[in-house]
C-alpha cells in the first residue's frame, strides 16, 4: 500500500466513509484539470465542491464530467 492509499483509508475510517465507493483516479483527474486549466488553487476547491455535489446526491462520474467539461472551456489566463 502506498502513502496515498494509506492516507485515504485512514481518512475514510476517521470520517466514517466507505472507501469502496471512492474513485481516487477520477477525483485526481478532475483536480488536475482544474489546476492546469483554471489555476492551481482551484484543484482542492474543485475536489471539495465535487464532494459536496456527490454528498447531495449527484453521481460522481456525472459531476466529474461536468466539471472537466467546464475546465476545458475555461478561458486561458491572459
Coordinates of N, CA and C in Angstrom, one line a residue:
X1 N 0.9 -1.2 0.0 CA 0.0 0.0 0.0 C 0.9 1.2 0.0
X2 N 0.6 2.2 -0.9 CA 1.4 3.4 -1.0 C 0.8 4.4 0.0
X3 N 1.5 5.6 0.1 CA 1.2 6.6 1.1 C -0.2 7.1 0.8
X4 N -0.6 7.4 -0.5 CA -1.9 7.9 -0.8 C -3.0 6.9 -0.4
X5 N -2.8 5.7 -0.7 CA -3.8 4.6 -0.3 C -3.9 4.6 1.2
X6 N -2.8 4.6 1.9 CA -2.9 4.5 3.3 C -3.6 5.8 3.9
X7 N -3.3 6.9 3.4 CA -3.9 8.2 3.8 C -5.4 8.1 3.6
X8 N -5.8 7.7 2.4 CA -7.2 7.6 2.0 C -7.9 6.7 2.9
X9 N -7.4 5.5 3.2 CA -8.0 4.5 4.0 C -8.2 5.1 5.5
X10 N -7.2 5.8 6.0 CA -7.2 6.3 7.3 C -8.2 7.4 7.4
X11 N -8.3 8.3 6.4 CA -9.2 9.4 6.5 C -10.7 8.9 6.3
X12 N -10.9 7.9 5.5 CA -12.2 7.3 5.4 C -12.6 6.7 6.7
X13 N -11.7 6.0 7.3 CA -12.1 5.4 8.6 C -12.4 6.5 9.7
X14 N -11.6 7.6 9.7 CA -11.8 8.7 10.6 C -13.2 9.3 10.4
X15 N -13.6 9.5 9.1 CA -14.8 10.2 8.8 C -16.0 9.3 8.6
X16 N -15.8 8.0 8.8 CA -16.9 7.0 8.7 C -17.4 6.8 7.3
X17 N -16.4 6.9 6.3 CA -16.8 6.8 4.9 C -16.4 5.4 4.4
X18 N -17.1 4.9 3.4 CA -16.7 3.6 2.8 C -15.8 3.9 1.6
X19 N -14.5 3.4 1.8 CA -13.5 3.7 0.7 C -13.9 2.9 -0.6
X20 N -14.8 2.0 -0.5 CA -15.1 1.2 -1.7 C -15.9 2.0 -2.7
X21 N -16.5 3.1 -2.3 CA -17.3 4.0 -3.2 C -16.4 5.1 -3.8
X22 N -15.2 5.2 -3.4 CA -14.3 6.2 -3.8 C -13.6 5.9 -5.1
X23 N -13.6 6.8 -6.0 CA -12.9 6.7 -7.3 C -11.7 7.7 -7.3
X24 N -10.6 7.3 -6.7 CA -9.5 8.2 -6.5 C -9.0 8.7 -7.8
X25 N -8.8 7.9 -8.8 CA -8.3 8.4 -10.1 C -9.2 9.5 -10.7
X26 N -10.5 9.3 -10.6 CA -11.4 10.3 -11.2 C -11.3 11.6 -10.5
X27 N -11.2 11.6 -9.2 CA -11.1 12.8 -8.4 C -9.8 13.5 -8.6
X28 N -8.7 12.7 -8.7 CA -7.4 13.3 -9.0 C -7.4 13.9 -10.4
X29 N -8.0 13.2 -11.4 CA -8.1 13.8 -12.7 C -8.8 15.1 -12.8
X30 N -9.9 15.2 -12.1 CA -10.7 16.4 -12.1 C -9.9 17.5 -11.4
X31 N -9.2 17.2 -10.3 CA -8.3 18.2 -9.6 C -7.2 18.7 -10.5
X32 N -6.6 17.7 -11.3 CA -5.6 18.1 -12.2 C -6.1 19.0 -13.3
X33 N -7.3 18.7 -13.9 CA -7.8 19.6 -14.9 C -8.1 21.0 -14.4
X34 N -8.6 21.1 -13.1 CA -8.8 22.4 -12.5 C -7.5 23.1 -12.3
X35 N -6.5 22.4 -11.9 CA -5.2 23.1 -11.6 C -4.5 23.5 -12.9
X36 N -4.6 22.8 -13.9 CA -3.9 23.1 -15.2 C -4.7 24.0 -16.1
X37 N -6.0 24.0 -16.1 CA -6.8 24.7 -17.0 C -7.4 26.0 -16.4
X38 N -7.4 26.0 -15.0 CA -8.0 27.2 -14.4 C -6.9 27.9 -13.5
X39 N -6.6 27.3 -12.4 CA -5.5 27.8 -11.6 C -5.2 26.8 -10.5
X40 N -3.9 26.7 -10.1 CA -3.5 25.7 -9.2 C -4.4 25.6 -7.9
X41 N -4.7 26.8 -7.3 CA -5.6 26.7 -6.1 C -7.0 26.2 -6.4
X42 N -7.4 26.1 -7.6 CA -8.7 25.6 -8.0 C -8.8 24.1 -7.7
X43 N -7.7 23.4 -7.7 CA -7.7 22.0 -7.5 C -8.4 21.5 -6.2
X44 N -7.9 21.9 -5.1 CA -8.5 21.5 -3.8 C -9.9 22.0 -3.7
X45 N -10.2 23.2 -4.1 CA -11.5 23.7 -4.0 C -12.5 22.9 -4.9
X46 N -12.0 22.6 -6.1 CA -12.9 21.8 -7.0 C -13.1 20.4 -6.5
X47 N -12.1 19.8 -5.9 CA -12.3 18.5 -5.3 C -13.4 18.6 -4.1
X48 N -13.3 19.6 -3.3 CA -14.3 19.8 -2.3 C -15.7 20.0 -2.8
X49 N -15.8 20.9 -3.8 CA -17.1 21.1 -4.4 C -17.7 19.8 -5.1
X50 N -16.8 19.0 -5.7 CA -17.2 17.8 -6.3 C -17.8 16.9 -5.2
X51 N -17.1 16.8 -4.0 CA -17.6 16.1 -2.9 C -18.9 16.5 -2.3
X52 N -19.1 17.8 -2.3 CA -20.4 18.4 -1.8 C -21.5 18.0 -2.8
X53 N -21.2 18.1 -4.1 CA -22.2 17.7 -5.1 C -22.6 16.2 -5.0
X54 N -21.6 15.4 -4.8 CA -21.9 13.9 -4.6 C -22.6 13.7 -3.3
X55 N -22.2 14.4 -2.3 CA -22.9 14.3 -1.0 C -24.4 14.7 -1.1
X56 N -24.7 15.6 -2.0 CA -26.1 16.0 -2.2 C -26.8 15.1 -3.2
X57 N -26.2 14.1 -3.7 CA -26.9 13.1 -4.5 C -26.5 13.0 -5.9
X58 N -25.7 13.8 -6.4 CA -25.2 13.7 -7.8 C -24.3 12.5 -7.9
X59 N -24.3 11.9 -9.1 CA -23.4 10.8 -9.3 C -22.0 11.3 -9.6
X60 N -21.0 10.6 -9.0 CA -19.6 11.1 -9.1 C -19.2 11.3 -10.6
X61 N -19.5 10.3 -11.4 CA -19.0 10.3 -12.8 C -19.7 11.5 -13.5
X62 N -20.9 11.7 -13.3 CA -21.7 12.8 -13.9 C -21.1 14.2 -13.5
X63 N -21.0 14.4 -12.2 CA -20.5 15.6 -11.7 C -19.0 15.9 -12.1
X64 N -18.2 14.8 -12.1 CA -16.8 14.9 -12.6 C -16.8 15.3 -14.0
X65 N -17.6 14.7 -14.8 CA -17.7 15.1 -16.3 C -18.1 16.5 -16.5
X66 N -19.0 17.0 -15.7 CA -19.5 18.4 -15.8 C -18.3 19.3 -15.5
X67 N -17.6 19.0 -14.4 CA -16.5 19.9 -14.0 C -15.3 19.8 -15.0
X68 N -15.0 18.7 -15.5 CA -14.0 18.5 -16.5 C -14.3 19.3 -17.8
X69 N -15.6 19.2 -18.2 CA -16.0 20.0 -19.4 C -15.9 21.5 -19.2
X70 N -16.3 21.9 -18.0 CA -16.2 23.3 -17.6 C -14.8 23.8 -17.6
X71 N -13.9 23.0 -17.1 CA -12.5 23.4 -17.0 C -11.9 23.5 -18.4
X72 N -12.3 22.6 -19.3 CA -11.8 22.6 -20.7 C -12.3 23.8 -21.4
X73 N -13.4 24.4 -21.1 CA -13.9 25.6 -21.7 C -13.5 26.8 -21.1
X74 N -12.8 26.7 -19.9 CA -12.4 27.9 -19.2 C -11.4 28.7 -20.0
X75 N -11.6 30.0 -20.0 CA -10.6 30.9 -20.8 C -9.2 30.8 -20.2
X76 N -8.3 30.8 -21.2 CA -6.9 30.8 -20.7 C -6.5 32.1 -20.1
X77 N -5.6 32.1 -19.1 CA -5.2 33.4 -18.5 C -4.5 34.2 -19.5
X78 N -4.7 35.5 -19.3 CA -4.0 36.5 -20.3 C -2.6 36.7 -19.9

